[in-house]
Coordinates of C-alpha atoms in Angstrom, one line a residue:
X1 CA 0.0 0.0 0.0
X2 CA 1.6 3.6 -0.6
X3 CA 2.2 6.1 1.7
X4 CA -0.2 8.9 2.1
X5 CA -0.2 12.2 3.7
X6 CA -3.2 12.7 6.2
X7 CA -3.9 15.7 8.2
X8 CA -3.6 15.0 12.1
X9 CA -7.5 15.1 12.1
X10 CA -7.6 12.0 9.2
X11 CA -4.6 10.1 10.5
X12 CA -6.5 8.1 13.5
X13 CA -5.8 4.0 12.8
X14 CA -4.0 4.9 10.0
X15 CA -0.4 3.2 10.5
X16 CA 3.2 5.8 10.3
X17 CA 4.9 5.2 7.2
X18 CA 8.0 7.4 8.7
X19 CA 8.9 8.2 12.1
X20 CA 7.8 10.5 14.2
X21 CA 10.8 13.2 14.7
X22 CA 10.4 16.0 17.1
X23 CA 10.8 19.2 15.0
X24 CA 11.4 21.4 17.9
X25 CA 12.5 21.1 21.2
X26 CA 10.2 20.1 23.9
X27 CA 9.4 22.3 26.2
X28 CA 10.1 24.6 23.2
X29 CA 11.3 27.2 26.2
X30 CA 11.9 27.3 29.7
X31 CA 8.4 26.7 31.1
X32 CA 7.0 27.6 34.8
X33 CA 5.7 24.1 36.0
X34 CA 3.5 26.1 38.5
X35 CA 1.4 29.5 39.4
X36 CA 4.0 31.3 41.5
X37 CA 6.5 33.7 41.0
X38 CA 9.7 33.8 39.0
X39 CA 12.8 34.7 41.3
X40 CA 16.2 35.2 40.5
X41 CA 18.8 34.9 43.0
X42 CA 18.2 35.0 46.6
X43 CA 15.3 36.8 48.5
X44 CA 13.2 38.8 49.3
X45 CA 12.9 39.9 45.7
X46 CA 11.3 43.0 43.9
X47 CA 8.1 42.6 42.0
X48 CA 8.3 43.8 38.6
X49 CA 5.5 42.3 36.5
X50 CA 3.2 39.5 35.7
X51 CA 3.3 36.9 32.7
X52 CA 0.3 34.6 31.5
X53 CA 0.7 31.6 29.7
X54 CA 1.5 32.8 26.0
X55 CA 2.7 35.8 26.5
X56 CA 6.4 36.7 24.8
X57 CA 7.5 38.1 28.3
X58 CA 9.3 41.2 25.7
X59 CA 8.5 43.5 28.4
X60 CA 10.5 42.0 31.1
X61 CA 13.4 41.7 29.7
X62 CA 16.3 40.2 31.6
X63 CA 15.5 39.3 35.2
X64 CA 18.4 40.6 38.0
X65 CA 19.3 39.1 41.3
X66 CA 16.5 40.6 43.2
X67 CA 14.0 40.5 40.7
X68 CA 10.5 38.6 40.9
X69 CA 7.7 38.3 38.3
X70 CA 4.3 36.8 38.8
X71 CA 4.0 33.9 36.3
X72 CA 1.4 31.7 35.6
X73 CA 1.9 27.8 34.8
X74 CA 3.3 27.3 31.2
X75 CA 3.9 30.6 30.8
X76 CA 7.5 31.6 30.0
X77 CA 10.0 31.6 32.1
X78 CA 12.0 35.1 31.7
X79 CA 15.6 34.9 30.8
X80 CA 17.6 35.3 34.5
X81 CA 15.2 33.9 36.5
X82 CA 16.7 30.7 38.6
X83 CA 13.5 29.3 40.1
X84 CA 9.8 29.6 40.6
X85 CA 8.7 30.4 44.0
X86 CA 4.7 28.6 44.4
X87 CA 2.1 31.1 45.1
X88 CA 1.3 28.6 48.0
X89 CA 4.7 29.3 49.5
X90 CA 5.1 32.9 49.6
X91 CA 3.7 36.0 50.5
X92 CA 3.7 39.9 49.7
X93 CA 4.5 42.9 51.6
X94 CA 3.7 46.3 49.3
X95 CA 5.8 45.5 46.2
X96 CA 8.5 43.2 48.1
X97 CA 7.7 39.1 47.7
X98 CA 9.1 36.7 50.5
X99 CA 9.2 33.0 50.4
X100 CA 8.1 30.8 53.3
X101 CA 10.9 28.0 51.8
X102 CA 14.4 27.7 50.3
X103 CA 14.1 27.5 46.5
X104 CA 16.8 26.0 44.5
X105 CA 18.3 26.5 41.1
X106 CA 15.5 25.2 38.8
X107 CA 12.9 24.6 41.3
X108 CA 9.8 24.2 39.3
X109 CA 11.0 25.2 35.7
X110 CA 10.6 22.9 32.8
X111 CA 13.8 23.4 31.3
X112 CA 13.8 23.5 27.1
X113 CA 14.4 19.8 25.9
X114 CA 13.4 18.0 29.2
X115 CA 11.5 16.2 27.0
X116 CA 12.9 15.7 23.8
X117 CA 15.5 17.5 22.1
X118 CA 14.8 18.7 18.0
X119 CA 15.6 15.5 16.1
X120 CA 15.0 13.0 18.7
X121 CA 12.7 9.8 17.4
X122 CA 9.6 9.8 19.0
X123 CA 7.7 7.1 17.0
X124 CA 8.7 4.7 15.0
X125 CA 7.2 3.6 11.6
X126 CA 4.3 0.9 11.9
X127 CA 3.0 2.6 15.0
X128 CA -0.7 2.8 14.8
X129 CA -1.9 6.1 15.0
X130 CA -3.9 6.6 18.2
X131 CA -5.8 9.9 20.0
X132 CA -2.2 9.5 22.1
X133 CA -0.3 9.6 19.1
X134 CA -1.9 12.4 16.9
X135 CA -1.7 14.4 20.3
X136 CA 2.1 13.8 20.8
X137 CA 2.6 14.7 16.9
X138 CA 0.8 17.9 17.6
X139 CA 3.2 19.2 20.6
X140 CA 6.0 18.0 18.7
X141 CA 5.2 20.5 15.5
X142 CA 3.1 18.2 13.0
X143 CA 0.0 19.5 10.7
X144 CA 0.3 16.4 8.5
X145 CA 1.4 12.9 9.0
X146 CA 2.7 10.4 6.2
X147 CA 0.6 7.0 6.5
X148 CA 0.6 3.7 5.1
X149 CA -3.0 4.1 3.2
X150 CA -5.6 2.0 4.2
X151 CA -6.9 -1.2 2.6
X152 CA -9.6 -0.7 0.6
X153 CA -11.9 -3.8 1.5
X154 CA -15.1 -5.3 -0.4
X155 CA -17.2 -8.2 1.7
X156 CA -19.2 -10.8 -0.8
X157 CA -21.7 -12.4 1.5
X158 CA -22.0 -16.0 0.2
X159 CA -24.9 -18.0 -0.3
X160 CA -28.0 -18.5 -1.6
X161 CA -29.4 -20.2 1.9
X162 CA -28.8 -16.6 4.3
X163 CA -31.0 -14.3 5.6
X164 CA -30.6 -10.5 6.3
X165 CA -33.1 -10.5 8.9
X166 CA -35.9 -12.2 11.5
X167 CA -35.5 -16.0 12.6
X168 CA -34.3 -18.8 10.7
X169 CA -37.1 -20.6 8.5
X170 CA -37.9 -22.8 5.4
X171 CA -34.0 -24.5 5.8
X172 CA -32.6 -21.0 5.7
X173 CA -30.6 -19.7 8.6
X174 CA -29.4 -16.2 9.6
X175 CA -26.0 -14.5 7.9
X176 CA -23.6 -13.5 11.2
X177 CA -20.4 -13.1 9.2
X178 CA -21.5 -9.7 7.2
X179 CA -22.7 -7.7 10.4
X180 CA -19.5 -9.3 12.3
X181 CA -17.1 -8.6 9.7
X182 CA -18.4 -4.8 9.2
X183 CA -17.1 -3.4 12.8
X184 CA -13.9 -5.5 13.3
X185 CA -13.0 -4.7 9.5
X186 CA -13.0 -0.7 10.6
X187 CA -11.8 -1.5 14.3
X188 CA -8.4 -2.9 12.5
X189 CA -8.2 0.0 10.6
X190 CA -10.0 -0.9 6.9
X191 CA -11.6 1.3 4.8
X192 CA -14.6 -1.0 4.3
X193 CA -16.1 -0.1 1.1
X194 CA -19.2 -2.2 1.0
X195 CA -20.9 -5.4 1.8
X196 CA -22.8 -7.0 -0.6
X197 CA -24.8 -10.4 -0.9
X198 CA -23.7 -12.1 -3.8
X199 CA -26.0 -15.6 -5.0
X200 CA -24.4 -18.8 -5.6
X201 CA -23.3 -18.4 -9.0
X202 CA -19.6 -18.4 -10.6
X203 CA -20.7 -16.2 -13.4
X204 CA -22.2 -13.6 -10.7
X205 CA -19.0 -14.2 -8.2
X206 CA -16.4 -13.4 -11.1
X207 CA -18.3 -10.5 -12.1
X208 CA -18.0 -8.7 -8.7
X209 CA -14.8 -10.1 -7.7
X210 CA -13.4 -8.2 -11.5
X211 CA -15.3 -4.9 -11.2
X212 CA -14.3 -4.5 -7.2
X213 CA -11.9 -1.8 -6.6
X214 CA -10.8 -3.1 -3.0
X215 CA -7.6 -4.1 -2.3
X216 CA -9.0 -6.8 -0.5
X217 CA -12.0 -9.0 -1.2
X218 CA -13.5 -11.4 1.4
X219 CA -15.7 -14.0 0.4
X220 CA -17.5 -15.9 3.6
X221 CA -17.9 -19.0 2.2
X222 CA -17.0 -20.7 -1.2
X223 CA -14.1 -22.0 -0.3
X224 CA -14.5 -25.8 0.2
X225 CA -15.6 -27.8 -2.9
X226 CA -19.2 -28.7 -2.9
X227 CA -21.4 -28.1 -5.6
X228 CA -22.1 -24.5 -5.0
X229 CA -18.3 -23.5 -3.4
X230 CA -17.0 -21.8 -6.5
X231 CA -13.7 -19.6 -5.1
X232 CA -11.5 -22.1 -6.4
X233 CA -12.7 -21.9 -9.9
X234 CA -13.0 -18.7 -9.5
X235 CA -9.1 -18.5 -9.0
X236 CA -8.3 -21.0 -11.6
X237 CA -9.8 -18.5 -14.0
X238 CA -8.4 -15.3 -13.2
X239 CA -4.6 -16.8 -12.7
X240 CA -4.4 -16.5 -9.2
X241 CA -1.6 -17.0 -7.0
X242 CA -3.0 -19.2 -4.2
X243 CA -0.8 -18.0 -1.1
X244 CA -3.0 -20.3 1.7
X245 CA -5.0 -23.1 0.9
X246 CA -6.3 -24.4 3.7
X247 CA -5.7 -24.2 8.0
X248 CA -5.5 -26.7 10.5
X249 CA -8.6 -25.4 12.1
X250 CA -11.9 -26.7 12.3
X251 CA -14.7 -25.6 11.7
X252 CA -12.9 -23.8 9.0
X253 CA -10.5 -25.4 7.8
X254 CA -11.0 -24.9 3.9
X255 CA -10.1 -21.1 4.6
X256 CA -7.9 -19.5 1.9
X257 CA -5.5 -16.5 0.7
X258 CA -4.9 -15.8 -2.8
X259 CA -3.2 -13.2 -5.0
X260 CA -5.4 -11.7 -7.8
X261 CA -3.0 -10.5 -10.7
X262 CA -2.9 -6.5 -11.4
X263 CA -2.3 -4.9 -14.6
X264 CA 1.3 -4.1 -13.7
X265 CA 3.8 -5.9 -11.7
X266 CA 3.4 -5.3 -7.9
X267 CA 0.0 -4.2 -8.6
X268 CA -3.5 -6.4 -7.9
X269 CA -5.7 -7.7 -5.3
X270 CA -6.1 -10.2 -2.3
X271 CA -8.8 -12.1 -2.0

């Protein structure tokens, strides 16, 4: 299947083609892990300003021993701070902050990189692309993802003794593979195209196994050989390259996988 790119809001179960490499640093910038204040050096400290989480901080400049800023969590940290003092653990007296305990050098700033440093594999190719994922992609600096595209997949319902609906009756019973194959075909990630009930007939069975533009056709039933199992001349027919004939399983042993030629080399179908 060829790679695709897919918007982070389109890439959900899709599965990476490529790696996921941080573009940036994470935290992109020194950022207060706490509401607080920003101190630098020893106290009691000056207050000088305020900074909310986005702003640039352009107005404060370069913090000096002395110095203290009321910052909010994730907001940047301004350059010369050394800690962040918690709101919980400090008080103010006119314009002069004191803290009720020792900070340290780095005390509640997430440093830039902590995380991740630009270039750093995050992901690696064949990782299923979950809420989690698309999320992480997002902090790290994606709008688009490159995918693996997903199957295309047809469903032929087989045979002429199913029902769609109400009890069994008259020697006819109930088809459970098309509504069972319909969820867990798009819970693995499929891009289900249709299923269709298809009659017991090889002429009718060829027909929608030729004009199908899935990349993978399932069949429920046909695959054994009584008189109305007509997969295997089906195959004969069309050249296929019969991968799986067969599993030691039962009931269902006559399951199969086969190759259906394309019109170019590495192109066509499974069925």
């Amino acid at each position: 299947l060829p790679a695709v790119s897919r918007t982070l809001h389109h890439a959900r179960d899709h599965v990476l083609a490529r790696p996921i490499v941080a573009l940036t640093d994470l935290p992109s910038f020194d950022t207060s892990a706490m509401d607080g204040w920003a101190v630098a050096g020893p106290g009691p400290w000056r207050v000088r300003g305020r900074l909310l989480a986005g702003d640039a901080g352009e107005e404060i400049g370069v913090m000096r021993d002395g110095d203290a800023v009321e910052i909010a969590t994730g907001a940047r940290v301004p350059h010369g701070a050394t800690a962040v003092l918690r709101s919980e653990s400090s008080r103010v007296e006119g314009r002069t902050l004191f803290g009720d305990v020792h900070v340290q050098q780095g005390t509640d700033i997430r440093a830039c990189g902590q995380e991740c440093r630009r270039g750093d594999e995050l992901l690696p190719a064949g990782t299923t692309v979950t809420p989690g994922v698309t999320g992480l992609a997002a902090a790290s600096g994606y709008d688009e993802l490159i995918v693996v595209d997903r199957p295309r997949v047809e469903v032929l319902v087989l045979g002429d003794e199913l029902l769609d609906a109400g009890l069994p009756r008259d020697g006819r019973i109930r088809d459970a593979l098309g509504p069972l194959l319909t969820p867990w075909l798009r819970t693995l990630g499929a891009d289900l195209l249709r299923v269709r009930r298809v009659g017991d007939s090889l002429d009718t069975l060829r027909g929608h196994v030729t004009a199908s533009r899935a990349d993978v056709v399932i069949t429920t039933g046909g695959t054994a050989d009584g008189p109305r199992d007509h997969v295997h001349p089906l195959l004969a027919g069309l050249d296929a390259d019969v991968l799986v004939d067969g599993v030691a399983v039962r009931p269902g042993h006559p399951m199969l996988l086969a190759h259906l030629p394309g019109d170019r080399p590495g192109a066509g179908r499974y069925l």
